Short mmCIF file of C-alpha atoms and ligand atoms in Angstrom, two decimals:
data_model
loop_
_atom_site.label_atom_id
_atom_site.label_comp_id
_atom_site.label_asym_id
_atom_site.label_seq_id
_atom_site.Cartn_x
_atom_site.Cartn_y
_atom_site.Cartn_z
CA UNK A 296 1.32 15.26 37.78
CA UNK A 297 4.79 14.64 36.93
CA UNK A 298 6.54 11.77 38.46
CA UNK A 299 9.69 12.66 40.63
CA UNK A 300 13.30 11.41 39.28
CA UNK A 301 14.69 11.16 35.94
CA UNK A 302 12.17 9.83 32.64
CA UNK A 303 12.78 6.39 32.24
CA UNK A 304 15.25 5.71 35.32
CA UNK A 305 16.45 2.03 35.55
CA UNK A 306 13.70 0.71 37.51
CA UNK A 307 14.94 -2.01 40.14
CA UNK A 308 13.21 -3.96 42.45
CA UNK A 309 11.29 -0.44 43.60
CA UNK A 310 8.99 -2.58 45.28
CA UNK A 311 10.69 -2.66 47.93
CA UNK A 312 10.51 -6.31 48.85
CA UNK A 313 14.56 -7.13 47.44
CA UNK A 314 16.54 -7.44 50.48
CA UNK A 315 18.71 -4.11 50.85
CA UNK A 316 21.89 -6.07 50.44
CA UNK A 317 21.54 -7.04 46.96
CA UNK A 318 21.73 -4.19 44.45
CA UNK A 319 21.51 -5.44 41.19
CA UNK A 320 24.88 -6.62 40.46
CA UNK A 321 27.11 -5.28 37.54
CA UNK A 322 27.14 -7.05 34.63
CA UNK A 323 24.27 -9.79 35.36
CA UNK A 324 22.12 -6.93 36.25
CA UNK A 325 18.42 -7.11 38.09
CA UNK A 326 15.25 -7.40 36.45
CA UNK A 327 14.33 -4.52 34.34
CA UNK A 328 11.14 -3.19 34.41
CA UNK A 329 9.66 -0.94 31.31
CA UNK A 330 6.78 0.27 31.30
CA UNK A 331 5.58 0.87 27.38
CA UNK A 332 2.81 2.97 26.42
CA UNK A 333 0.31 2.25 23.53
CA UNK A 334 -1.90 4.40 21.79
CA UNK A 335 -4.71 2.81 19.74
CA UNK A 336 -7.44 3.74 17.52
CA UNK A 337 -9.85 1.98 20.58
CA UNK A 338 -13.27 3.13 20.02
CA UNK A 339 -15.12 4.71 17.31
CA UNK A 340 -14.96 3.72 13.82
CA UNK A 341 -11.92 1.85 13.51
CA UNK A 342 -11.92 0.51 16.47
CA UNK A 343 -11.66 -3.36 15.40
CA UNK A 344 -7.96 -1.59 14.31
CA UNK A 345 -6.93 -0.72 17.82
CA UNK A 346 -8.76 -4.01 19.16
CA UNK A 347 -6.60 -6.22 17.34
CA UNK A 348 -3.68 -4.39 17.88
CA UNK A 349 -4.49 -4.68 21.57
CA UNK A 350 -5.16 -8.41 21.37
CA UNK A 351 -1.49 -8.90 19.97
CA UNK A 352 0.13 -7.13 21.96
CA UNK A 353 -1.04 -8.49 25.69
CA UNK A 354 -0.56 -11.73 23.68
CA UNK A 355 3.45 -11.10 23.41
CA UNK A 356 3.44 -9.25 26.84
CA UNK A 357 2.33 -12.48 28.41
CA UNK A 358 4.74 -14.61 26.34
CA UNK A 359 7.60 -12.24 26.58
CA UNK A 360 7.13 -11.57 30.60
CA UNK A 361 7.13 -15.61 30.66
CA UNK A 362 10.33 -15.97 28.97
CA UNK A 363 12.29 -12.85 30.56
CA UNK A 364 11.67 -13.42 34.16
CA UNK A 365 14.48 -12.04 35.87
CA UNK A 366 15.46 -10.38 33.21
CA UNK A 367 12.65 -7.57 32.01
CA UNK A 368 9.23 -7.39 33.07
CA UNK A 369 7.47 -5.35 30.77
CA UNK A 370 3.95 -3.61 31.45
CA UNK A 371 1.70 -2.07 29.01
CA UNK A 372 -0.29 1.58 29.27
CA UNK A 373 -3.01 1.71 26.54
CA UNK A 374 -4.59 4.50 25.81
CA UNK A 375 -7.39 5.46 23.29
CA UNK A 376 -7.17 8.17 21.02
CA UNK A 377 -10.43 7.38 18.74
CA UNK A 378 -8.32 8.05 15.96
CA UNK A 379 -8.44 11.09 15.99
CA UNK A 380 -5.34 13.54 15.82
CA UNK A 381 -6.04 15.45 19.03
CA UNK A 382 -6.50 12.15 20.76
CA UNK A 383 -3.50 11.18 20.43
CA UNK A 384 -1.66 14.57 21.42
CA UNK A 385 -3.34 14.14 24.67
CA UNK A 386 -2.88 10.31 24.97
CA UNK A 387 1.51 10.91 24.16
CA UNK A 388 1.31 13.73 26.14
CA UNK A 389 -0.14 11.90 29.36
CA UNK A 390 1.91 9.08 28.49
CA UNK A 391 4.94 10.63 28.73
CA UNK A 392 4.56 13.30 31.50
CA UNK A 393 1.95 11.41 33.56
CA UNK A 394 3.18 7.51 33.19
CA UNK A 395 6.48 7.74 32.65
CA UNK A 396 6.95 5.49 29.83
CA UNK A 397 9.77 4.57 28.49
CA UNK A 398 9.04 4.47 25.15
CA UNK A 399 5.28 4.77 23.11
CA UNK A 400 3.45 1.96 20.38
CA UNK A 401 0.89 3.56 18.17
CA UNK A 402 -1.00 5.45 17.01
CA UNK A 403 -2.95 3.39 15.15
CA UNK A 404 -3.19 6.15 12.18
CA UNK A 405 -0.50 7.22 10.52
CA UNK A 406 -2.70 10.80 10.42
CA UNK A 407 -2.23 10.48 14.15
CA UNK A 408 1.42 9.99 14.12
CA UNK A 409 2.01 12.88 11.96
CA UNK A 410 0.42 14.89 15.07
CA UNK A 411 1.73 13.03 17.81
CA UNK A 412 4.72 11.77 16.53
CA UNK A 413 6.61 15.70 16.97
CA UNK A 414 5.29 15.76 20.82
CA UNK A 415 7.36 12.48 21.28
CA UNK A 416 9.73 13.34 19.31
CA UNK A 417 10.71 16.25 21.21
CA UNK A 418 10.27 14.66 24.30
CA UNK A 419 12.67 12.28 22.99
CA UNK A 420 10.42 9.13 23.72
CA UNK A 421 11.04 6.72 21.06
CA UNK A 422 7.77 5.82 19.53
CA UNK A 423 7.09 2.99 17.15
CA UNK A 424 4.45 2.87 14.65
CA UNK A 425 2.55 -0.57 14.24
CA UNK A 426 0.14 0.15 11.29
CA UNK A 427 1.66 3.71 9.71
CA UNK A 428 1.93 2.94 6.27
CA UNK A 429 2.07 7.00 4.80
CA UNK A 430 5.31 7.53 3.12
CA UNK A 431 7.26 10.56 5.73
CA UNK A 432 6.53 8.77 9.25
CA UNK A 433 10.27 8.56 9.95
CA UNK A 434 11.01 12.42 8.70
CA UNK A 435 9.41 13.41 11.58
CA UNK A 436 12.42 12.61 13.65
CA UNK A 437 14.64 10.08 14.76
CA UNK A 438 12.91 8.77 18.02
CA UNK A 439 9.84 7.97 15.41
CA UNK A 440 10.15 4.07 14.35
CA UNK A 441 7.58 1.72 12.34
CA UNK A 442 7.44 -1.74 11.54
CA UNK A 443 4.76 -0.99 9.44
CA UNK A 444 4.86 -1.72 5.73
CA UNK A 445 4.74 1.14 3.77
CA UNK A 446 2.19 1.55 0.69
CA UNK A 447 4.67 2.65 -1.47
CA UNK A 448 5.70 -1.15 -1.20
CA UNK A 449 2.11 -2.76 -0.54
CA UNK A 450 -0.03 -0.92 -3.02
CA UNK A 451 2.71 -1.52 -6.48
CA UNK A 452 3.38 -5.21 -5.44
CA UNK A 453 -0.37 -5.68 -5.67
CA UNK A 454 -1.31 -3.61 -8.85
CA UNK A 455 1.56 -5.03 -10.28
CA UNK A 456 0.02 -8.88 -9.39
CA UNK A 457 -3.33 -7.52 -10.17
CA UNK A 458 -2.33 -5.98 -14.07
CA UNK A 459 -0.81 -9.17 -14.51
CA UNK A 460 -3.46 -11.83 -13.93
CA UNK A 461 -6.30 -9.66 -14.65
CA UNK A 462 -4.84 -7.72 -17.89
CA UNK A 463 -5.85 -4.01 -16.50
CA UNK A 464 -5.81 -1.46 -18.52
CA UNK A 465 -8.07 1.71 -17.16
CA UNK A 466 -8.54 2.22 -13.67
CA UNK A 467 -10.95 4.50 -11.34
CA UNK A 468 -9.90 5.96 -8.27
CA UNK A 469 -11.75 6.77 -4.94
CA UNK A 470 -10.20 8.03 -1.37
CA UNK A 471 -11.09 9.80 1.77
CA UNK A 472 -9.30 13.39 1.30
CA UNK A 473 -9.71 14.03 4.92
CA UNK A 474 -7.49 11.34 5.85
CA UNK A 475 -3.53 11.26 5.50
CA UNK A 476 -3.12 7.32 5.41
CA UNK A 477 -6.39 7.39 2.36
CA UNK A 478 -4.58 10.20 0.37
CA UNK A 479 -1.03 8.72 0.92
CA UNK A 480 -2.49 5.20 -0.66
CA UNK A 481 -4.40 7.35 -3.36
CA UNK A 482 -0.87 8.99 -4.95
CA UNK A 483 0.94 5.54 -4.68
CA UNK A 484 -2.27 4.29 -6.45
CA UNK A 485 -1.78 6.92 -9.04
CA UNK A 486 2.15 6.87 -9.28
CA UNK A 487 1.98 3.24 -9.71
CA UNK A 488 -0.65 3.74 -12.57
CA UNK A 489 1.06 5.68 -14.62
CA UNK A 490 4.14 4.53 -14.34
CA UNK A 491 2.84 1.04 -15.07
CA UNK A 492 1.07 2.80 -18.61
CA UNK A 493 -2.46 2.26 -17.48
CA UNK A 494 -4.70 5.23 -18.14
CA UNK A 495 -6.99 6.80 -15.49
CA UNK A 496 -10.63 7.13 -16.05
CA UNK A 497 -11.52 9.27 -12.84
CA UNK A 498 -10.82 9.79 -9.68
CA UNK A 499 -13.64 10.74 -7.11
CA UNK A 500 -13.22 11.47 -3.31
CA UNK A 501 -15.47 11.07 0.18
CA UNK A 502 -14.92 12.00 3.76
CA UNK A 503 -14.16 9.39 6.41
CA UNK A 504 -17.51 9.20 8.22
CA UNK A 505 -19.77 9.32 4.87
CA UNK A 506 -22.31 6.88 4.53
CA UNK A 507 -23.23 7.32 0.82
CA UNK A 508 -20.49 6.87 -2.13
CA UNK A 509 -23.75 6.14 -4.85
CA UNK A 510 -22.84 9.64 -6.90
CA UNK A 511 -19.20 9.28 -6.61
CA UNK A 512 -19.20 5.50 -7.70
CA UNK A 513 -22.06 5.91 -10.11
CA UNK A 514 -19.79 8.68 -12.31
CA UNK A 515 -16.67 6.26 -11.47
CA UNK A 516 -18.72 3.14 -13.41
CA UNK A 517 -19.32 5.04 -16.53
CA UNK A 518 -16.34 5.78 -17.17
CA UNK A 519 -16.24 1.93 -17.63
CA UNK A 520 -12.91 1.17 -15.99
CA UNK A 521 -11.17 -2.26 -15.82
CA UNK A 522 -10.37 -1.83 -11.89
CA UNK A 523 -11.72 0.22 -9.26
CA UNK A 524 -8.90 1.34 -6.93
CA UNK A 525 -9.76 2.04 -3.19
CA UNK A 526 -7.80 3.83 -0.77
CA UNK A 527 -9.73 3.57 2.77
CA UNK A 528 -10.24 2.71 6.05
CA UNK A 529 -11.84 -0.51 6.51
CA UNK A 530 -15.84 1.28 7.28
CA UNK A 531 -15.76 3.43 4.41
CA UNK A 532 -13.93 1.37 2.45
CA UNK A 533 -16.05 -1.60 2.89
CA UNK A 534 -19.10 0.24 2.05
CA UNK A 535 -17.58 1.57 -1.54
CA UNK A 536 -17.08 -1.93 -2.40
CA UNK A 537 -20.55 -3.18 -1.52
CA UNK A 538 -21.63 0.09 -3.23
CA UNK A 539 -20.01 -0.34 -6.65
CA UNK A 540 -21.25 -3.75 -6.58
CA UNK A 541 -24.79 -2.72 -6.03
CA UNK A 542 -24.52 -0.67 -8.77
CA UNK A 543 -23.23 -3.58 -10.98
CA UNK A 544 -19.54 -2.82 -11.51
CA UNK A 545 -17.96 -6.12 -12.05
CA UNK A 546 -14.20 -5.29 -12.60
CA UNK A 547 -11.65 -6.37 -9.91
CA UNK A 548 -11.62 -3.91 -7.04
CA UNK A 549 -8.26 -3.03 -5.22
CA UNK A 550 -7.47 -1.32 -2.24
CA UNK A 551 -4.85 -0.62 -0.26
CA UNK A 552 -3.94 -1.68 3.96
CA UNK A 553 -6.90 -0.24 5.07
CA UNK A 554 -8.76 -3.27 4.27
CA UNK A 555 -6.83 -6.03 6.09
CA UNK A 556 -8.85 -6.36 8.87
CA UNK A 557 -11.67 -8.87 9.04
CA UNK A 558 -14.23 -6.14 9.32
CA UNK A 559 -14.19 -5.96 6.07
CA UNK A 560 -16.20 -9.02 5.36
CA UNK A 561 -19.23 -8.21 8.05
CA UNK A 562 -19.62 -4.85 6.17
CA UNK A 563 -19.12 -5.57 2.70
CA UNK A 564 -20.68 -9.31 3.05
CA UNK A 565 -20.05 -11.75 -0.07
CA UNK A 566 -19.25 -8.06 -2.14
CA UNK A 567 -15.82 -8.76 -0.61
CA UNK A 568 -14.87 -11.40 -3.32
CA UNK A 569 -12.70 -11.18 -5.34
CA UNK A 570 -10.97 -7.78 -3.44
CA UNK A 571 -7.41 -7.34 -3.93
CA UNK A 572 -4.93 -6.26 -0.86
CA UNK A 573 -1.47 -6.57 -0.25
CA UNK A 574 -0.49 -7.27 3.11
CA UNK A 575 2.91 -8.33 4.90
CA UNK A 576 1.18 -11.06 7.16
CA UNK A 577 -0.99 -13.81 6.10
CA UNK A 578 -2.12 -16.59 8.84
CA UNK A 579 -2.45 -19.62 6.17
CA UNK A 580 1.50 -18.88 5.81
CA UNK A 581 3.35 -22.40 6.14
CA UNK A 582 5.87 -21.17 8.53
CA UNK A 583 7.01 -22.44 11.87
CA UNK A 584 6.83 -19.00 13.99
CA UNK A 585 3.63 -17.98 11.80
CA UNK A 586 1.71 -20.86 12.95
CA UNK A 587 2.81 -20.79 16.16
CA UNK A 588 1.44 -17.43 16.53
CA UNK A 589 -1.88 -18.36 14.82
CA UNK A 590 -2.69 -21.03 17.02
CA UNK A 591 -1.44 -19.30 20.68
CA UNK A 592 -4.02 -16.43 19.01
CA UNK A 593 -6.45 -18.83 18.39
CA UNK A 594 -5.85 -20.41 21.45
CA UNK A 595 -6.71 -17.09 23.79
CA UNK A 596 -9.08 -14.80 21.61
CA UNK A 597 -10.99 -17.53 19.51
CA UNK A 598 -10.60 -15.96 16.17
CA UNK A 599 -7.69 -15.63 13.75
CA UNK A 600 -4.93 -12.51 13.90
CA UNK A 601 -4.95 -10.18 11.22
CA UNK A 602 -2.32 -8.20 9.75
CA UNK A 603 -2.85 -5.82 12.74
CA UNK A 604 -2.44 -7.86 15.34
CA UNK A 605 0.84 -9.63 13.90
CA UNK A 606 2.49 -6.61 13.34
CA UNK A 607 1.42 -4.82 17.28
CA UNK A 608 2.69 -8.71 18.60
CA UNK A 609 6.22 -8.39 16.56
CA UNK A 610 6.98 -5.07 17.59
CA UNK A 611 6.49 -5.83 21.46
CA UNK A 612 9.01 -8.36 20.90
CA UNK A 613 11.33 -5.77 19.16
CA UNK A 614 10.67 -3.44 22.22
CA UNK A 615 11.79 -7.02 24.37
CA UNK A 616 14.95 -7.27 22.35
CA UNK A 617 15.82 -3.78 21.82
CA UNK A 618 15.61 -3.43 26.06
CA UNK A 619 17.60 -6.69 26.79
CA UNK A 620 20.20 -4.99 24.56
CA UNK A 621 20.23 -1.66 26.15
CA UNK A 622 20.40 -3.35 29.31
CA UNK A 623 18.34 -0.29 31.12
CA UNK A 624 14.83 1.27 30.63
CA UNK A 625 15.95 4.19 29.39
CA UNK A 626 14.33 5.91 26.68
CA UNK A 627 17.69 6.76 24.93
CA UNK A 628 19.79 3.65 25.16
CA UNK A 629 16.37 2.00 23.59
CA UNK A 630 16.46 4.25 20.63
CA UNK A 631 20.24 3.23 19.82
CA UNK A 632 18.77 -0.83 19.99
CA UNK A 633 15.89 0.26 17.93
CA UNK A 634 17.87 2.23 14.98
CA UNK A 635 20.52 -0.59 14.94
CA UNK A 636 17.80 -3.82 14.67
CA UNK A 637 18.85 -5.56 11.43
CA UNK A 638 17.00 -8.71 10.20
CA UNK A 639 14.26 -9.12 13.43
CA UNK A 640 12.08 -11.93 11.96
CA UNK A 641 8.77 -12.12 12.98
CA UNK A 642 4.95 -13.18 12.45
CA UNK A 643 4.79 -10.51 9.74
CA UNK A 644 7.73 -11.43 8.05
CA UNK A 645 11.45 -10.12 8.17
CA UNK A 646 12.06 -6.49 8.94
CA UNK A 647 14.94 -4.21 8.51
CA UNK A 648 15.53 -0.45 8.06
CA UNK A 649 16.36 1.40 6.01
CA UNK A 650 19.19 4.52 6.91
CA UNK A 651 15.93 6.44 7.84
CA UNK A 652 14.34 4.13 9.98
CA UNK A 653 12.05 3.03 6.91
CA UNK A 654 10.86 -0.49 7.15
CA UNK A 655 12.40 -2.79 4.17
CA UNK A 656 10.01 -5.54 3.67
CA UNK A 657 8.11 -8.28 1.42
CA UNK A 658 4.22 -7.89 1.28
CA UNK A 659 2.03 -10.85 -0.47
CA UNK A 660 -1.13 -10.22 -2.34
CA UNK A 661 -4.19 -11.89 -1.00
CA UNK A 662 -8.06 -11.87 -2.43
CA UNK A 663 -10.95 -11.93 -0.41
CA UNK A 664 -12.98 -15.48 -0.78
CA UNK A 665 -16.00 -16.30 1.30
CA UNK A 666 -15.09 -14.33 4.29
CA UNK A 667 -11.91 -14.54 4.24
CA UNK A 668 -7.88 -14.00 2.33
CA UNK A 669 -6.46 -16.42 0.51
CA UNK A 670 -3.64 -16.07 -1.23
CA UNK A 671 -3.87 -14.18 -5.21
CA UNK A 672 -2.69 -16.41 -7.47
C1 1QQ B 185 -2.30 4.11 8.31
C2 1QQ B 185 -2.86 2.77 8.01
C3 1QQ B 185 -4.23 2.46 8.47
C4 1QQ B 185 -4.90 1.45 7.61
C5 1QQ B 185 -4.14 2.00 9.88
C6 1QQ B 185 -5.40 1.53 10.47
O1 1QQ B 185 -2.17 1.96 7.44
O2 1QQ B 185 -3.01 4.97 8.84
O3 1QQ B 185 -1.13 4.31 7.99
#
C-alpha cells in the first residue's frame, strides 16, 4: 500500500483546484503541505501521556495552520501504539510506507523509541521525541531528535534541591526493571547519590503493570531511609507513593518525569504531598508565551497543560519552523532545519542541542500540594 512518487515530494496545490497556469513560483513558493505523523502512548495505562500530548499538539496545528496560510498547511496522522514497543514498529512502519509522512512525533516512551526509532532511522524519516528522557535516544541515529529533557538533567537538579532543603542523607530506591525510561531514571538516581555522598539503604524493583509494591516498600521502610526515590510511570508510580504512605513512611518521596502528569493526584490522592519532580514546564510560570499557552489550553480543553502537552505543542512549532526553513516537505531538507535549530524558545522553556542532537535545557523543581505543583522552594 505504498503511495506512488517520491517520500515526502513537495506537495503543491495537488488538489487540483489551482488554476494550471500558476505553478508555484520560485522563490515566493506555494503553500506547502506536510503531513506529520505522531505516535502516542493512546490507550492503555499511560494513556493520559499520549492524551495530553495529543491535546497540545492539535492545539499548535490549529494555531500554526492559522498563522501559515499560504505558506504551510500542516496535517497530523496519530497513531496509537499502547506503549508498547511492537506498537510502535507497526505504527512508524505504517506511517512511513502507508501515509507518507514527512517526518514522525513520538513515541511517547522512550522504550518505544529505542524500537522504533532504528525503523525510522533507516527509512531516513526524521523523528522527534516529545517525552524521551533515557540517556542514548539520539545514538540511535541522526534522523532521531528530542526536545525532551533528559533525566540525567531533571533527576540531579531535583535531588540536588531536595538534599538541600530537606538535609538527606540515606535514600531507598524503587523502579520498574521492565521498563527502559524507569531503569534509565533509576541509575541517574543512583549516580547522582553517590556522587552527591549520600548512602543507599536499598533498592527494590516491580514490573510496570503490578498492582502491589507492600513487600518491596515494606523492606524499603526499615531500612529507615531519609528519602524514598521513585523511578516510574505515572500508574505504578502513583500507587508506590500512596503505598509507602500507607505503610507510614514519612520522609520526602522523589521521583523522576514519570510523574508530571496530573494523573498522579487522582491515583495517589492527598499521598501526593509533598512529592518531589523536576520538570522543564510549569503553567504558574510568569512568562508572556507561557501564559499565553495556558490560557488558549484552558480556553479549548478546560483543564491546565502539563509538562506533556507543552513539550508535544513546542515541538509542532519546531516542525513549523524547521519546514518554513527548508522551504519543501521533504524529509531530508527537514532534518538539516532540525539539527541546525539553536535557541527555539518555547512553552517549556529554551531548547538547544547539543553536537548529538541532545536537548540542552533548564528544568525547575516543583512539589505536589493539594492536587497540584507548585513550585519547591
Ligand atoms: C520516557 C519518559 C516517560 C515518562 C514518558 C511518558 O520520560 O519514557 O522517556
Amino acid at each position: 500500500g505504498c503511495s506512488s512518487g517520491n517520500n515526502a515530494a513537495p506537495a503543491s496545490n495537488s488538489g487540483g483546484s489551482a488554476p494550471a497556469q500558476t505553478p508555484a513560483a520560485e522563490g515566493s513558493g506555494g503553500e506547502i503541505t506536510a503531513k506529520i505523523g505522531v505516535v502516542g502512548f493512546l490507550s492503555g495505562s499511560g494513556a493520559a501521556y499520549g492524551e495530553a500530548q495529543k491535546a497540545g499538539l492539535e492545539l499548535a496545528l490549529g494555531e500554526l495552520n492559522e498563522a501559515n496560510k499560504g505558506k504551510l498547511k500542516m496535517e497530523l496522522k496519530f497513531e496509537d501504539s499502547g506503549g508498547e514497543k511492537e506498537g510502535a514498529i507497526n505504527a512508524v512502519n505504517k506511517l512511513i510506507n502507508q501515509d507518507n509522512v514527512v517526518a514522525i512525533i513520538g513515541p511517547t516512551l522512550s522504550g518505544e523509541m529505542f524500537a522504533a526509532g532504528p525503523v525510522a532511522n533507516e527509512a531516513e524519516v526524521p523523528i522527534f521525541g516529545i517525552s524521551n528522557t533515557s540517556e542514548g535516544i539520539n545514538d540511535i541515529g541522526e534522523y532521531v531528535f528530542r526536545n525532551s529533557l533528559p533525566e540525567s538533567i531533571a533527576i540531579p537538579t531535583a535531588m540536588k534541591s531536595a538534599v538541600e532543603k530537606k538535609g538527606l542523607k540515606k535514600v531507598a530506591l524503587i523502579y520498574a526493571s521492565n521498563d527502559d525510561f524507569s531503569v534509565n531514571g533509576y541509575k541517574v538516581m543512583k549516580a547522582t547519590a553517590e556522587k552527591m555522598g549520600l548512602e543507599i539503604t536499598g533498592e527494590a524493583t516491580f514490573s510496570n503493570g503490578d498492582v502491589d509494591f507492600s513487600a518491596q516498600l515494606t523492606k524499603l521502610k526499615q531500612t529507615n531511609p531519609d528519602a524514598l526515590l521513585v523511578s516510574a510511570l505515572y500508574k505504578e508510580g502513583s500507587m508506590v507513593v500512596k503505598k509507602a504512605r500507607e505503610l507510614g513512611f514519612q520522609g520526602t518521596i522523589l521521583g523522576g518525569n514519570g510523574f508530571n502528569n496530573p494523573k498522579v493526584f487522582e491515583i495517589a490522592g492527598p499521598a501526593a504531598d509533598g512529592l518531589i519532580v523536576a520538570t522543564p514546564f510549569s503553567p504558574e510560570k510568569q512568562d508572556e508565551k507561557v501564559q499565553a499557552f495556558v490560557k488558549a489550553f484552558e480556553a479549548k480543553y478546560n483543564k491546565k497543560p502539563d509538562q506533556f502537552a507543552a513539550q508535544a505543542y513546542d515541538s509542532l512549532y519546531i516542525m513549523s519552523q524547521s519546514l518554513l526553513g527548508a522551504g519543501k516537505a521533504d524529509r531530508e531538507a527537514l532534518r538539516d532545519q532540525l539539527a541546525q535549530l539553536k535557541d527555539f524558545t518555547g512553552v517549556s522553556g529554551k531548547l538547544s542541542f547539543d553536537e548529538k542532537r541532545n536537548p540542552i535545557g533548564d528544568a525547575v523543581v516543583v512539589v505536589a500540594k493539594d492536587g497540584k505543583f507548585v513550585p519547591f522552594e
